[in-house]
Tab-separated table of C-alpha atoms in Angstrom:
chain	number	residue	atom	x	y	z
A	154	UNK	CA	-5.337	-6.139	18.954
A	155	UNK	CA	-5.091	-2.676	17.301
A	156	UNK	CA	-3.956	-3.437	14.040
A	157	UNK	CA	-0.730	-4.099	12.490
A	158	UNK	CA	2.411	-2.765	14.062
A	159	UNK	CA	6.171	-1.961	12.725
A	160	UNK	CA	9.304	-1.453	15.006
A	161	UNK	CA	10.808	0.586	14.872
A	162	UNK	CA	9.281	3.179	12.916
A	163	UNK	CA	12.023	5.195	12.220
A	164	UNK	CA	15.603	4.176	12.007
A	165	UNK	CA	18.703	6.142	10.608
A	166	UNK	CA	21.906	4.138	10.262
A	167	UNK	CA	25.171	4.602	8.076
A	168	UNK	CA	25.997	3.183	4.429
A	169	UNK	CA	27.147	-0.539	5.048
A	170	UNK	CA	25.300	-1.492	8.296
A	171	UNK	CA	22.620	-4.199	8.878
A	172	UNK	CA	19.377	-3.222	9.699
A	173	UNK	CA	16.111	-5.119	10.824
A	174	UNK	CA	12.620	-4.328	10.858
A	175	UNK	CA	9.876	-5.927	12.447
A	176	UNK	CA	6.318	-6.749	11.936
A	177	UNK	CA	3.454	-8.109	14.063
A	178	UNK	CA	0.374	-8.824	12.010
A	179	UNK	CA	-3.284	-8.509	12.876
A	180	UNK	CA	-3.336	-12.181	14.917
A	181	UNK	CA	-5.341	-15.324	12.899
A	182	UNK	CA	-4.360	-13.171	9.392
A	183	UNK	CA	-2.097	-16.214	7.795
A	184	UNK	CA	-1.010	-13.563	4.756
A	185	UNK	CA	1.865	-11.038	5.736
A	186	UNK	CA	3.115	-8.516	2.909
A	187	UNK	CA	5.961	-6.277	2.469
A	188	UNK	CA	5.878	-3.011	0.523
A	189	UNK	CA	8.582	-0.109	0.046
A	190	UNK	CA	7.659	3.722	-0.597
A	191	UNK	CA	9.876	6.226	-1.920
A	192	UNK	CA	9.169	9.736	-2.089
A	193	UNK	CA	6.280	10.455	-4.687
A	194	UNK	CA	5.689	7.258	-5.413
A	195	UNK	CA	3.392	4.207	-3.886
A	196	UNK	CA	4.155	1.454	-2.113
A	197	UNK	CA	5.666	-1.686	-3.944
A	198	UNK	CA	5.801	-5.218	-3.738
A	199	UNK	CA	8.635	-6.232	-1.976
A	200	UNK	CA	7.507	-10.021	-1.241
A	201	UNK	CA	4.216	-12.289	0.186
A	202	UNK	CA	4.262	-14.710	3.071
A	203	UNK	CA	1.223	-17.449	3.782
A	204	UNK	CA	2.045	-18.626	7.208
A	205	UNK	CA	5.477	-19.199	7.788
A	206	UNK	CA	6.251	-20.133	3.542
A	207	UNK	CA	7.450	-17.017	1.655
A	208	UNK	CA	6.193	-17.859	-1.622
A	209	UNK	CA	6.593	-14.985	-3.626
A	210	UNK	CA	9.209	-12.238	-4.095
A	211	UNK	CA	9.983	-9.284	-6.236
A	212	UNK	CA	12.777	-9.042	-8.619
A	213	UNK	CA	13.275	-5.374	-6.020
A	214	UNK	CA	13.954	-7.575	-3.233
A	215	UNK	CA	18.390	-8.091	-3.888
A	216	UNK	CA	20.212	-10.275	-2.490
A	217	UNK	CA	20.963	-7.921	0.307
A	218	UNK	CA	17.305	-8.375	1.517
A	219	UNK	CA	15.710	-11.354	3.420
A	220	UNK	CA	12.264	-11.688	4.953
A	221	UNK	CA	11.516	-14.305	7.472
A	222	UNK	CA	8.328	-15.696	9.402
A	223	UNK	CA	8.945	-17.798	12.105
A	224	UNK	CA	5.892	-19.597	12.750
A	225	UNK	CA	3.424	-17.643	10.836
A	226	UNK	CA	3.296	-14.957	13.651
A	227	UNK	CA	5.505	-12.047	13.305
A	228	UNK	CA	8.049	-11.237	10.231
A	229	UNK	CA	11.549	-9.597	10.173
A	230	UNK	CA	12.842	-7.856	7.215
A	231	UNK	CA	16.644	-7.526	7.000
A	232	UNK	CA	18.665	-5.358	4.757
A	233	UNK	CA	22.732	-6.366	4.841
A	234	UNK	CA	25.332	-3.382	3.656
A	235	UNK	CA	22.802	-0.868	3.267
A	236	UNK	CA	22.956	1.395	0.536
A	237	UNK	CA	21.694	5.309	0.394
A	238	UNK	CA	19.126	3.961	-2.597
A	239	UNK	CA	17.416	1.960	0.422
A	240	UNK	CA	16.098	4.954	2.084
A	241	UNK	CA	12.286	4.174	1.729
A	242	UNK	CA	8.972	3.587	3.872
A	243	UNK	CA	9.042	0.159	4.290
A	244	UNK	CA	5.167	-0.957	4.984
A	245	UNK	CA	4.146	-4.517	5.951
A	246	UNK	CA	0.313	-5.326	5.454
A	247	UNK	CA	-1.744	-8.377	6.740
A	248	UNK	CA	-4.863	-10.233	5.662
A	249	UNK	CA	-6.847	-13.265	6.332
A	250	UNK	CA	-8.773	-13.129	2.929
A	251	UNK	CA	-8.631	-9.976	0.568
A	252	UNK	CA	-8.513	-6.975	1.630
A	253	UNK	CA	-5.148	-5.958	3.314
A	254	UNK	CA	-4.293	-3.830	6.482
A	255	UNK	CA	-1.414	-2.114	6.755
A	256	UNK	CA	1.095	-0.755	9.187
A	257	UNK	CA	2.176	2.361	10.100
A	258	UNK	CA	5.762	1.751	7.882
A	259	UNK	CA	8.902	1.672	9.365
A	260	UNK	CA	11.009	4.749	7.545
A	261	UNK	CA	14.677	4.221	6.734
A	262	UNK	CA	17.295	6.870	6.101
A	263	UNK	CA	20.664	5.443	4.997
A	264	UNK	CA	23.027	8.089	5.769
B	115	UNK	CA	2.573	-6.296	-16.829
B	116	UNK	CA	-0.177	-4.406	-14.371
B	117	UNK	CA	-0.127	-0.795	-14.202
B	118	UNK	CA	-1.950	2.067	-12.504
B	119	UNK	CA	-1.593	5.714	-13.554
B	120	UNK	CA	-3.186	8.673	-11.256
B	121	UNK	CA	-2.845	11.516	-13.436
B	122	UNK	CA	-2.970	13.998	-11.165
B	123	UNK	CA	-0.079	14.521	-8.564
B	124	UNK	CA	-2.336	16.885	-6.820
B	125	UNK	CA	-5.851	18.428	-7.068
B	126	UNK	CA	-7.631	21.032	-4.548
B	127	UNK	CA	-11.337	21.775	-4.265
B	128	UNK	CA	-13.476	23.995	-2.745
B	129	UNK	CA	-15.613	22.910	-0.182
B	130	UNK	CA	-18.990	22.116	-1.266
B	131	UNK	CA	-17.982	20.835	-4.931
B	132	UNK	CA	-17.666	17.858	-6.716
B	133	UNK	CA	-14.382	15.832	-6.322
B	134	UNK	CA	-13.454	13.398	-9.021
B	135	UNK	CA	-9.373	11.299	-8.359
B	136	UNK	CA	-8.832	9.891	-11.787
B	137	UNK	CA	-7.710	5.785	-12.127
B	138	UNK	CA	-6.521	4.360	-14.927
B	139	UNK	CA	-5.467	0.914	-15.172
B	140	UNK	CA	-3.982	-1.782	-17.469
B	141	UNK	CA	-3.970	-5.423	-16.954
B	142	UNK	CA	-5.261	-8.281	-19.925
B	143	UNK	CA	-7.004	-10.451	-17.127
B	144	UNK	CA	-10.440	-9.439	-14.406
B	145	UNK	CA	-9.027	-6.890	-12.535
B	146	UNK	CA	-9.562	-6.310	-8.866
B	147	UNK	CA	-9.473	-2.454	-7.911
B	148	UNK	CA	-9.370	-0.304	-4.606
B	149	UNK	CA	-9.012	2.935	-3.574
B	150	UNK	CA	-6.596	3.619	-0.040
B	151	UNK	CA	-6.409	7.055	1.389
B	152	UNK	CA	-4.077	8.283	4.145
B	153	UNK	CA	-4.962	10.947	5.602
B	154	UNK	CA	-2.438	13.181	7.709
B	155	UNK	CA	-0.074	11.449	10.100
B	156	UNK	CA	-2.174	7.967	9.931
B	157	UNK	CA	-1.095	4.565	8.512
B	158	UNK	CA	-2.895	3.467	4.866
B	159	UNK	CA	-6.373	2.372	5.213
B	160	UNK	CA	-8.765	0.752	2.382
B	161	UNK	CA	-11.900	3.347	1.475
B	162	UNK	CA	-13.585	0.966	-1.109
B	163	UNK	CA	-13.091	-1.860	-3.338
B	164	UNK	CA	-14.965	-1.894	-6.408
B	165	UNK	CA	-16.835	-5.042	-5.564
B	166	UNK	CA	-18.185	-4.287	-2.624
B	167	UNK	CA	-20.216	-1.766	-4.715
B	168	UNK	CA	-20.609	0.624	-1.247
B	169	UNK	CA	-20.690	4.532	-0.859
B	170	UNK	CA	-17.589	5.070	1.811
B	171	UNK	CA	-17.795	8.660	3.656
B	172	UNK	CA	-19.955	9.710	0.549
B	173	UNK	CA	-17.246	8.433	-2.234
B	174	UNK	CA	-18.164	5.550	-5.073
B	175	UNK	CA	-15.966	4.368	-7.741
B	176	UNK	CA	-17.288	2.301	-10.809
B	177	UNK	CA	-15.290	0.055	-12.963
B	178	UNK	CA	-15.489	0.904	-16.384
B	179	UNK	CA	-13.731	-1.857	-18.004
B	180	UNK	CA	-14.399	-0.273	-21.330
B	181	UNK	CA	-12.175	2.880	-20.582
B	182	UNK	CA	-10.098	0.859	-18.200
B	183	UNK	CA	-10.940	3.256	-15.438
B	184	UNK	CA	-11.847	3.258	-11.956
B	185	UNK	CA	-12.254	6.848	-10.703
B	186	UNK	CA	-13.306	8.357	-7.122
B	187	UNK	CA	-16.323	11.062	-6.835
B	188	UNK	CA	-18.372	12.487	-3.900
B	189	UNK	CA	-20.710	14.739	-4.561
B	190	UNK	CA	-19.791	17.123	-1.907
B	191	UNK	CA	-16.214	17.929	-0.650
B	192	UNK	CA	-15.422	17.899	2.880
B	193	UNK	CA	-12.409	19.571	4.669
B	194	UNK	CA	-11.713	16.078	5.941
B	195	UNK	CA	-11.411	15.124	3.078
B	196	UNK	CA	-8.576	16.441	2.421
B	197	UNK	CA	-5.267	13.415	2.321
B	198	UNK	CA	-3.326	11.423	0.195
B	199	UNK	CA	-5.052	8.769	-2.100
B	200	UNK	CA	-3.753	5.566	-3.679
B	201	UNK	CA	-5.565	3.373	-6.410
B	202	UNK	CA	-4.610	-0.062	-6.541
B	203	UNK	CA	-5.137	-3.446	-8.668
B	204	UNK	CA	-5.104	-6.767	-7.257
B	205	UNK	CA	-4.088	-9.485	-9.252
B	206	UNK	CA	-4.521	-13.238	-7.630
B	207	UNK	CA	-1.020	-14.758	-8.676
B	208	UNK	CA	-0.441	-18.269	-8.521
B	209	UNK	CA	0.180	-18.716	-5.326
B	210	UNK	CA	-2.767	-17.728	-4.251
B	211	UNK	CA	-2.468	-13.989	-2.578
B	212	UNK	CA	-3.400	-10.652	-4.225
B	213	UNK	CA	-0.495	-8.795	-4.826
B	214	UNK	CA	-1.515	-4.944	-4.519
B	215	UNK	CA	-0.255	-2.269	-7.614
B	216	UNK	CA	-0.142	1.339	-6.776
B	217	UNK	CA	-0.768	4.746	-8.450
B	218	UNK	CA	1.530	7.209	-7.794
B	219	UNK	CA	-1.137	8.845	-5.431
B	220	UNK	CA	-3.260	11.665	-5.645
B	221	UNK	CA	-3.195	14.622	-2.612
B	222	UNK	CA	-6.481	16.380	-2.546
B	223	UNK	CA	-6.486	19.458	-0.993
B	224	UNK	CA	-10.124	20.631	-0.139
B	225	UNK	CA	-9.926	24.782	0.465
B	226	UNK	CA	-12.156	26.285	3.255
């Protein structure tokens, strides 16, 4: 187990297409985040999952966004009728207690 | 609402001198602080966390809840130094995970 790992890491795709990301955590870490980066900025909050329950999500994460986490293993994130604003880093972070490790990011370009 | 301001966008140093990334914060309840660095081409990675009270690759940070400030020193800059770093605040929410905030990140530059 190296770490935590994103596919794909980059992905380019047109205004108004699905797209999905994936995330495999550290295994035995029960806590799975999501955070988007934008250029210049750090990454935010997007949402939390402990095991498979998502209990908490940002008022950034629309309607067009879902997170899932089958099982408490891996996570997906989804974006539906993707818009040029989503173009981001989108990072995904594990931990068992505190401190969190994150992924290498997954970057988006909405075309 | 929790905030974090990093001042400085970007900062270079000379090899050999003193390095100080500024951290401001503001939260009303017991804050939780860390610095993250990424350096070049590598994912984000934790350097300290102020309770672990440790010296990582010669940096400390102490909480000054006073001035609401949780800046980054070393002593002694080192070319390898040189990478992009993020302060964050944890806050425990209700449900029980720490929900990281960011600074806008510093780059430090160290010059040869």
């Amino acid at each position: 187990d190296t770490g935590v790992s994103q596919n794909p890491r980059h992905k380019i795709t047109k205004r108004g297409q699905n797209v999905t990301f994936r995330c495999d955590p550290i295994s035995e870490h029960n806590r799975l985040y999501w955070y988007r980066q934008t250029l210049g900025q750090g990454p935010e909050f997007l949402t939390y999952f402990q095991n498979e329950a998502q209990l908490e999500k940002s008022r950034l994460l629309s309607d067009r966004f879902s997170a899932e986490r089958p099982k408490g293993s891996f996570s997906t994130l989804e974006i539906q009728r993707t818009e040029q604003g989503d173009s981001a880093m989108y990072l995904c972070a594990s931990s068992f207690v505190s401190t969190q490790y994150f992924g290498p990011g997954t970057r988006l370009l909405v075309l | 609402a929790q905030r974090v301001t990093q001042p400085e966008k970007l900062l270079s140093v000379f090899k050999g001198a003193p390095v100080e990334l500024k951290c401001n914060y503001s939260y009303s309840g017991s804050p939780e602080l860390f610095w993250y660095v990424q350096y070049s081409r590598q994912r984000l990675q934790l350097l300290l966390r102020h309770i672990s009270r440790e010296s990582i690759k010669g940096f400390t940070a102490d909480l000054n809840k006073g001035e609401t400030s949780f800046h980054l020193k070393k002593p002694f800059a080192q070319e390898e130094d040189s990478a992009m770093y993020y302060c964050a605040l944890s806050i425990l929410t209700n449900f029980g995970n720490e929900k990281l905030t960011f600074g806008t990140g510093t780059r430090l530059t160290i010059i040869p």
